[in-house]
Structure formats: C-alpha cells, structure tokens
Coordinates of C-alpha atoms in Angstrom, one line a residue:
X501 CA -22.7 -1.7 -14.0
X502 CA -19.1 -3.8 -13.8
X503 CA -16.1 -1.9 -12.2
X504 CA -12.9 -3.3 -12.0
X505 CA -10.0 -1.5 -10.0
X506 CA -6.7 -2.4 -9.8
X507 CA -3.8 -2.0 -6.9
X508 CA -0.6 -2.8 -5.9
X509 CA 1.7 -2.3 -8.4
X510 CA 5.0 -0.6 -8.1
X511 CA 9.0 -0.1 -8.8
X512 CA 10.2 -3.0 -7.6
X513 CA 13.8 -4.8 -7.9
X514 CA 14.2 -8.5 -9.6
X515 CA 13.9 -11.4 -7.1
X516 CA 11.4 -8.9 -4.8
X517 CA 7.4 -9.2 -4.7
X518 CA 4.1 -7.3 -5.3
X519 CA 0.3 -8.4 -4.8
X520 CA -2.3 -6.6 -7.0
X521 CA -6.1 -6.3 -6.2
X522 CA -8.5 -6.8 -8.4
X523 CA -11.7 -5.0 -6.0
X524 CA -15.0 -6.0 -8.5
X525 CA -18.1 -4.3 -8.0
X526 CA -21.5 -4.3 -9.8
X527 CA -21.8 -7.4 -11.0
X528 CA -22.7 -11.6 -8.8
X529 CA -18.2 -11.5 -8.8
X530 CA -18.9 -15.0 -7.0
X531 CA -20.5 -16.5 -10.2
X532 CA -17.3 -15.5 -12.9
X533 CA -14.1 -16.4 -13.7
X534 CA -11.9 -13.9 -13.7
X535 CA -8.7 -13.1 -15.0
X536 CA -5.4 -11.1 -15.2
X537 CA -3.5 -9.9 -18.3
X538 CA -0.3 -7.6 -18.7
X539 CA 0.8 -5.8 -21.8
X540 CA 4.7 -4.3 -22.2
X541 CA 5.1 -1.8 -24.3
X542 CA 5.1 -2.7 -27.9
X543 CA 3.7 -6.3 -27.1
X544 CA -0.1 -7.4 -27.5
X545 CA -1.3 -7.7 -24.6
X546 CA -1.0 -11.7 -23.1
X547 CA -2.9 -13.9 -20.7
X548 CA -0.7 -14.5 -17.2
X549 CA -3.2 -16.3 -14.8
X550 CA -7.1 -17.2 -14.3
X551 CA -9.5 -18.5 -11.3
X552 CA -12.7 -20.4 -12.1
X553 CA -15.7 -18.4 -10.1
X554 CA -15.1 -20.7 -6.9
X555 CA -11.3 -20.5 -6.9
X556 CA -11.3 -24.9 -7.1
X557 CA -9.4 -24.5 -10.5
X558 CA -6.4 -21.8 -11.8
X559 CA -4.7 -21.3 -15.3
X560 CA -1.4 -19.3 -15.5
X561 CA 1.2 -19.3 -18.6
X562 CA 4.1 -20.8 -18.4
X563 CA 6.3 -18.1 -18.3
X564 CA 4.6 -17.5 -14.9
X565 CA 4.5 -20.6 -13.5
X566 CA 5.6 -21.9 -10.1
X567 CA 5.9 -17.6 -9.0
X568 CA 2.7 -16.5 -9.7
X569 CA 0.1 -18.0 -7.6
X570 CA -4.1 -16.1 -7.9
X571 CA -6.8 -16.6 -5.8
X572 CA -10.1 -14.8 -4.5
X573 CA -11.8 -14.1 -1.6
X574 CA -15.6 -14.0 -3.1
X575 CA -16.9 -12.1 0.3
X576 CA -14.4 -9.4 -0.4
X577 CA -15.5 -9.7 -4.0
X578 CA -11.4 -9.0 -4.2
X579 CA -8.9 -11.7 -6.8
X580 CA -5.1 -11.6 -6.0
X581 CA -2.4 -11.8 -7.7
X582 CA 0.9 -12.4 -5.9
X583 CA 3.8 -12.1 -7.7
X584 CA 7.6 -13.8 -6.1
X585 CA 10.5 -13.6 -8.0
X586 CA 10.1 -11.1 -10.2
X587 CA 11.6 -10.8 -13.6
X588 CA 12.5 -7.7 -15.7
X589 CA 10.5 -9.4 -18.7
X590 CA 7.0 -9.2 -15.9
X591 CA 8.0 -5.1 -16.5
X592 CA 4.1 -4.3 -17.8
X593 CA 0.5 -3.3 -17.4
X594 CA -1.4 -5.4 -15.4
X595 CA -5.1 -6.0 -15.8
X596 CA -7.8 -7.9 -14.3
X597 CA -11.0 -8.9 -16.3
X598 CA -14.1 -10.8 -15.7
X599 CA -15.1 -13.8 -18.0
X600 CA -17.9 -12.4 -20.4
X601 CA -20.4 -16.1 -18.9
X602 CA -21.4 -17.2 -15.9
X603 CA -19.7 -20.5 -14.6
X604 CA -18.0 -20.6 -17.5
X605 CA -13.6 -21.2 -18.5
X606 CA -14.2 -21.3 -21.7
X607 CA -11.5 -20.1 -23.6
X608 CA -9.8 -18.6 -20.4
X609 CA -6.5 -18.0 -21.4
X610 CA -7.6 -15.6 -24.1
X611 CA -9.1 -12.0 -24.2
X612 CA -11.5 -12.4 -26.3
X613 CA -13.7 -14.3 -23.2
X614 CA -13.0 -11.4 -21.0
X615 CA -15.8 -8.5 -21.4
X616 CA -15.1 -6.3 -18.5
X617 CA -11.6 -4.4 -17.9
X618 CA -9.9 -2.6 -15.0
X619 CA -7.6 0.4 -16.0
X620 CA -4.5 -1.2 -14.9
X621 CA -1.8 -1.0 -12.7
X622 CA 2.1 -0.7 -13.5
X623 CA 4.1 -2.9 -12.1
X624 CA 8.0 -2.7 -13.4
X625 CA 10.8 -4.4 -12.0
X626 CA 14.7 -3.1 -12.3
X627 CA 17.2 -5.6 -12.8

C-alpha cells in the first residue's frame, strides 16, 4: 500500500520561503508522476504543480509560476516543492499525490488523475 508523508509547512511572513517534502513508500516511486495540490479554507482543492516520473517535465498553475519549483529525488523516493516569495493567498493545506497510471501525465492538473494522497501540511503566510 502506498503511503505519502508531507512535511515542511509552517507559519511565515509574506516574501519568505518554505520547502515542502513528500516522502513516498510502498510503490515504485520512480514510475509515477507526482503532484502538489492545495486547499484553502472554504475553497476547492486546486492544482499547484506536478512533475513527471523522471523529472523531465514540470507543470505549474499560473499563480505560482516563477515562485515555486517542483523537483524530485527518485533515489530518496521524495518530491519537493520549493516555495519562494510567498503571499498570503498561498495559505492552504498542501497535499502531495501520486498519479493513477505509471509513466503518464494524463490529466496532470486535475485531482481526479491522482489516487493516493498524503495527510497534508499547513502553510500559513501572514501579511
């Protein structure tokens, strides 16, 4: 059974940086596209970023382009989300997730394409 464990969230001020980590176990990590999603209070979960199985392709929502960077270390079964120039509107619970199909980026920006989720890590950005 796949398990994902996020870490690295916290309370920061606007303009600060955080790096989120997501450690995976129980599946061939290097075969799957990984994604980061977030959900703010009272809002739907939204796509943030994704990276394909070998790290060769990355995808971002427009609001984080140029500020966030997704990366992965397949030797450590870990995916990262480096978040710079944080804004109050980035405040949310951040979850990592595993794509449903090996070696696929189909529907990478929608949560329905991901079938395994971590418990989430809270990111709070104060103004």
